[in-house]
XYZ file of C-alpha atoms in Angstrom:
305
model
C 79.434 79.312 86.376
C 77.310 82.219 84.576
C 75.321 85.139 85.297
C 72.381 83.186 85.477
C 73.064 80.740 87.913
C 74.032 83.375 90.332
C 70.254 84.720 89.734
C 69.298 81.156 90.143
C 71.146 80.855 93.724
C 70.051 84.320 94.922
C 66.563 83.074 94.067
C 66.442 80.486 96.053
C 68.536 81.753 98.857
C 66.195 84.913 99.202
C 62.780 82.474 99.137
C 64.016 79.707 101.042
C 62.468 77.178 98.822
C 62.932 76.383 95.234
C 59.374 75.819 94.326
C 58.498 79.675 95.103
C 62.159 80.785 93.844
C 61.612 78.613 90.452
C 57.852 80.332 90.359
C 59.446 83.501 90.928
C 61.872 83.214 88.052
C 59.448 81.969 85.783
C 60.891 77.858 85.483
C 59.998 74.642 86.225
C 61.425 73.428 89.887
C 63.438 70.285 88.290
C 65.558 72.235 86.413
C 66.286 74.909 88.946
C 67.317 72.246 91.457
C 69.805 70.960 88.993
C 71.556 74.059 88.704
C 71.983 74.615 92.165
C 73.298 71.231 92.419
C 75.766 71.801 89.467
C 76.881 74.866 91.141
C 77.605 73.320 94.352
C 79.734 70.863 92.120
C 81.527 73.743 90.624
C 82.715 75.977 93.527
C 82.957 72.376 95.604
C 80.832 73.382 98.824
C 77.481 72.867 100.087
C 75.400 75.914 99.932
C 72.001 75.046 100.960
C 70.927 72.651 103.880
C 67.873 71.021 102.180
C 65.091 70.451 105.115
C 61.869 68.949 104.902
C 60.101 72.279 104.243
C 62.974 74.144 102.223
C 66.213 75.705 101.557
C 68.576 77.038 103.904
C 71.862 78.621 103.495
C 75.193 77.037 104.479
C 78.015 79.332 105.938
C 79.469 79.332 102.962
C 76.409 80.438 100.920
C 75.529 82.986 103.269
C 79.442 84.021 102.513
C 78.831 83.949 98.550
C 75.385 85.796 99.160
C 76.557 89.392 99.827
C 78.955 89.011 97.140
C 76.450 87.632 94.487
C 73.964 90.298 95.266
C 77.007 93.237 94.555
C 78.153 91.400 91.329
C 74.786 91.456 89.814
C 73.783 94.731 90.998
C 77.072 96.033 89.394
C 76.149 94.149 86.455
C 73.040 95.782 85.996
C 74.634 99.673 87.348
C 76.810 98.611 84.098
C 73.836 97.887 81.572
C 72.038 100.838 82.702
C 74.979 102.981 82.117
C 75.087 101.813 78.559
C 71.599 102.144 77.936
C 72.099 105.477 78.868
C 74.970 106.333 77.059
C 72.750 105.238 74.143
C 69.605 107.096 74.661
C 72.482 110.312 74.871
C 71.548 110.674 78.798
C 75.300 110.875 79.449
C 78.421 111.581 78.134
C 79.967 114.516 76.846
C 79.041 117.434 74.252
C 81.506 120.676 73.267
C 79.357 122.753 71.803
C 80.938 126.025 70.046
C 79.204 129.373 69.421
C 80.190 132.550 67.584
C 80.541 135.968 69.644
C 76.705 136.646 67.901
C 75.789 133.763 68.098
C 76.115 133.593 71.339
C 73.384 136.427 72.252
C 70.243 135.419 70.239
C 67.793 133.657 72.384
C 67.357 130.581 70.713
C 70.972 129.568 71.313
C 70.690 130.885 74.839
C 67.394 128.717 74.878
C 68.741 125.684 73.272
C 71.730 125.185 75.339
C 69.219 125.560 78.592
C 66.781 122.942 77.299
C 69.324 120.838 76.391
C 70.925 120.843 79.832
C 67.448 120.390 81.848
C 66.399 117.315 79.474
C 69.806 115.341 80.284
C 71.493 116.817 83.428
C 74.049 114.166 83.388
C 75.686 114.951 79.922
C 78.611 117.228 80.473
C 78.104 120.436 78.568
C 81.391 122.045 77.804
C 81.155 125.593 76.039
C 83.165 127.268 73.377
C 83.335 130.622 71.733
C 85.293 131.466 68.473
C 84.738 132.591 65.028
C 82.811 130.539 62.374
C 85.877 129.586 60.440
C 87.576 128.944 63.929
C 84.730 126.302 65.040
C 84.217 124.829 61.931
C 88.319 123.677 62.313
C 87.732 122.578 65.993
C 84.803 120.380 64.438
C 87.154 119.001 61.760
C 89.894 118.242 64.095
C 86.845 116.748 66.957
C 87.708 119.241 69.973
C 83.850 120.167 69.049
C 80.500 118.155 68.054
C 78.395 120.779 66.590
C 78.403 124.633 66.802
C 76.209 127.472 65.994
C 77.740 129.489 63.316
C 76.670 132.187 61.189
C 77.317 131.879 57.639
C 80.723 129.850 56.708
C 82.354 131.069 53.639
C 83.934 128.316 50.973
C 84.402 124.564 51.235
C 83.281 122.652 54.838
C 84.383 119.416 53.737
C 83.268 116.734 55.911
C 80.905 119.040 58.129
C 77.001 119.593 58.007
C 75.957 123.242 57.941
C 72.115 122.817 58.912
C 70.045 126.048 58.818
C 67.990 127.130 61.548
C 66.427 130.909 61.286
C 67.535 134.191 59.857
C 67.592 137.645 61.734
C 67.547 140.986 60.416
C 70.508 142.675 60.686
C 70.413 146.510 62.192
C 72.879 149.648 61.184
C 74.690 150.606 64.937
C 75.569 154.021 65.384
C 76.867 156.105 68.171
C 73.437 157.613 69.706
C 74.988 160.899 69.005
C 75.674 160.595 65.857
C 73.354 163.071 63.129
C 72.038 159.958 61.473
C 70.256 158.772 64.623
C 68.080 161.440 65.053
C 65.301 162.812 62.298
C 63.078 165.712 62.419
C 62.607 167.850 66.122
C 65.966 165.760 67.109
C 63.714 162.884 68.213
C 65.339 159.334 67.911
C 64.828 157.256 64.466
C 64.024 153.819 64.289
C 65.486 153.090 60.915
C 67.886 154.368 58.197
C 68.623 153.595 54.640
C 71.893 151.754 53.846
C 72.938 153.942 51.496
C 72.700 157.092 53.738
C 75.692 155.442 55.585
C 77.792 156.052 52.186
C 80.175 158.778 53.566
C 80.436 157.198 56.967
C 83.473 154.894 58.723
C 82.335 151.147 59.065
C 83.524 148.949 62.181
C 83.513 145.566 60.407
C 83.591 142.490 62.323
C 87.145 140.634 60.950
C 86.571 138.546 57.930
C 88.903 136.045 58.343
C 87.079 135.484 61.508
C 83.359 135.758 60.352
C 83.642 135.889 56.285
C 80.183 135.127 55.667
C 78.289 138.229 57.532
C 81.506 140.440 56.467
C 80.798 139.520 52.782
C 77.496 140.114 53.169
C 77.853 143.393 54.076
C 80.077 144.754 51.624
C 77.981 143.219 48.961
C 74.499 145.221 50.331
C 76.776 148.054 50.663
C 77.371 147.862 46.807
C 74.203 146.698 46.268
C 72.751 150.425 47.710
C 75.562 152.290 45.495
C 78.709 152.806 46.897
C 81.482 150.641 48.674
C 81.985 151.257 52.506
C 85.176 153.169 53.707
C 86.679 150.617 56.724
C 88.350 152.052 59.466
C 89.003 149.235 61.592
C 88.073 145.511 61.643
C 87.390 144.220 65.471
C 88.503 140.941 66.486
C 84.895 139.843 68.143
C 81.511 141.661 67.716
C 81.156 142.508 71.421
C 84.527 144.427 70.341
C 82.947 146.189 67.160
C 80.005 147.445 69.039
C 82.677 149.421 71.866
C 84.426 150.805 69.054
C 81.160 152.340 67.645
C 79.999 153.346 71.326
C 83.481 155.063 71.275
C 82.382 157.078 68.430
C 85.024 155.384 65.696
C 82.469 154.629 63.155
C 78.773 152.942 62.427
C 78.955 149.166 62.473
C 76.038 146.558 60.694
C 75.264 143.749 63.355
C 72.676 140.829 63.740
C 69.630 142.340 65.538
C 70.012 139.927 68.212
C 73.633 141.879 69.384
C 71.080 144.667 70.634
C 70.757 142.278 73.975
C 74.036 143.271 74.509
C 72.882 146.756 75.833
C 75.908 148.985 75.168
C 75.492 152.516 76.352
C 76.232 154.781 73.883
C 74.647 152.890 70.888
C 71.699 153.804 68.510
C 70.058 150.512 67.086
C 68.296 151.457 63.582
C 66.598 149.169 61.271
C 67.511 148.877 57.851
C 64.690 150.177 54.777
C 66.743 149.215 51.861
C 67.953 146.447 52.381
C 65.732 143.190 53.026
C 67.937 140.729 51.631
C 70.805 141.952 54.331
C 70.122 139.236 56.914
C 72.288 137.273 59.298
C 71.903 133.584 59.245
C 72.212 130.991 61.983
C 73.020 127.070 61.176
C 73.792 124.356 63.512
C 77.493 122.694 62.227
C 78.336 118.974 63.070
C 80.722 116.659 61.553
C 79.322 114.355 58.855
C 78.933 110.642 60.000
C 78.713 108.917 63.269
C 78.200 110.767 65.765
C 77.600 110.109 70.109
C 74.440 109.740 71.201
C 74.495 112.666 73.606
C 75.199 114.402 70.452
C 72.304 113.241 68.205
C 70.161 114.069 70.843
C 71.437 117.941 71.273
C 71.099 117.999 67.152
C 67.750 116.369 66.842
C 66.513 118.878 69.953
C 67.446 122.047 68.341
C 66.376 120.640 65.241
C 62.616 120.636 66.366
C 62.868 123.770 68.068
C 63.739 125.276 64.845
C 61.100 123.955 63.388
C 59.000 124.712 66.123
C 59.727 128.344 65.552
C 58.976 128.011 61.745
């Protein structure tokens, strides 16, 4: 017995007469009687008493009726599923973020659109450092990550650029640098006014792409920046500066972050100082649920562009 001939019985049970149940399923009647008959041969019982006017179920078909209709509606609760799975309307995505990553608005609005166009994929969230989630990718704990800019070889891994940001000079708001003329607040600084100032650096073994960066502009404007501490996260770098240990240079986007105590200032002499964001994935096969986050934040990149 097959699939089809439970169709065929359920048919025919469900119309009462195999002309209308063979016109329902699209056959001639001849050959839709035979397979009722050759399922009755099968199983060994009677299902249908055949009257003058049409079909109607034995005890024993009514008994196989309830069970046919659950086998073929789990049959088809099965299908679905897998069609699902392969349109990436379920299933599971870790997604990873860096600590700066994790407060510019198109990762924020990414991660939301993501979750409203399939509900039913699990999102699971991760923060870490760029050379942290590029490992978890590697070793699969992840399926793609937004990462700044990874330093050296990412064998095996697909660093896809999305956008750049400016990156701004942080200073405690009472420091001498953040106010010009009549003690009024400044908007922006040179880079190379910071020469003779303490820099809170983000650690490089963590981030090395943004903390190269740096140091190169830094040389770039004429001198090489004194480093009094390296924080383990950027959230972390920004409280030391609020605490008045130094000036820190951040991705524009940390400015969400709203501590008290800070003085945001744009940069004037340095425009090639920015901070860039890519989307990482491993190289290959990937799920579905995954293609579909890439391919999403893919045209919203572009859509910003």
């Amino acid at each position: 017995m097959d699939l089809r001939q439970l169709r065929y019985f359920i048919a025919v049970a469900e119309e009462g007469h195999v002309t209308r149940a063979a016109e329902r399923l699209g056959m001639q009647q001849p050959p839709l009687s035979q397979q009722i008959r050759a399922m009755e041969a099968e199983i060994g019982v009677v299902l249908f008493h055949r009257l003058p006017r049409g079909m109607q179920l034995t005890e024993s078909g009514q008994a196989l009726l309830g069970d046919a209709r659950s086998i073929i509606a789990q049959l088809e609760r099965a299908l679905e599923t897998a069609r699902r799975v392969a349109r990436g309307e379920t299933g599971r995505v870790a997604v990873g973020f860096t600590s700066s990553a994790a407060f510019h608005p198109f990762v924020l609005s990414a991660i939301r659109a993501f979750g409203e166009a399939a509900p039913d994929v699990s999102l699971l969230l991760e923060e870490g450092g760029t050379v942290e989630l590029v490992e978890a990718l590697r070793a699969e704990r992840l399926d793609a990550a937004f990462v700044r800019a990874p330093a050296g070889e990412a064998a095996g891994i697909v660093i896809e650029p999305l956008l750049e940001e400016p990156m701004l000079a942080a200073l405690p708001s009472q420091h001498h640098l953040a106010r010009g003329r009549g003690g009024r607040p400044r908007d922006s600084i040179a880079l190379a006014d910071l020469a003779g100032e303490t820099f809170i650096l983000y650690r490089r073994p963590t981030g090395p792409g943004l903390y190269d960066a740096i140091i190169a502009a830094c040389r770039a404007a004429g001198f090489s920046p004194r480093i009094g501490q390296e924080a383990p996260r950027m959230p972390s770098t920004l409280s030391l500066v609020a605490a008045g240990l130094g000036v820190s240079i951040i991705p524009a986007s940390m400015r969400r972050l709203e501590t008290e105590g800070i003085a945001y200032l744009g940069l004037t002499d340095a425009p090639q100082l920015v901070a860039p964001l890519h989307l990482a994935y491993r190289a290959g096969a990937l799920s579905a649920a995954t293609g579909r986050l890439i391919g999403q934040v893919r045209d919203m990149a572009a859509g910003r562009g």
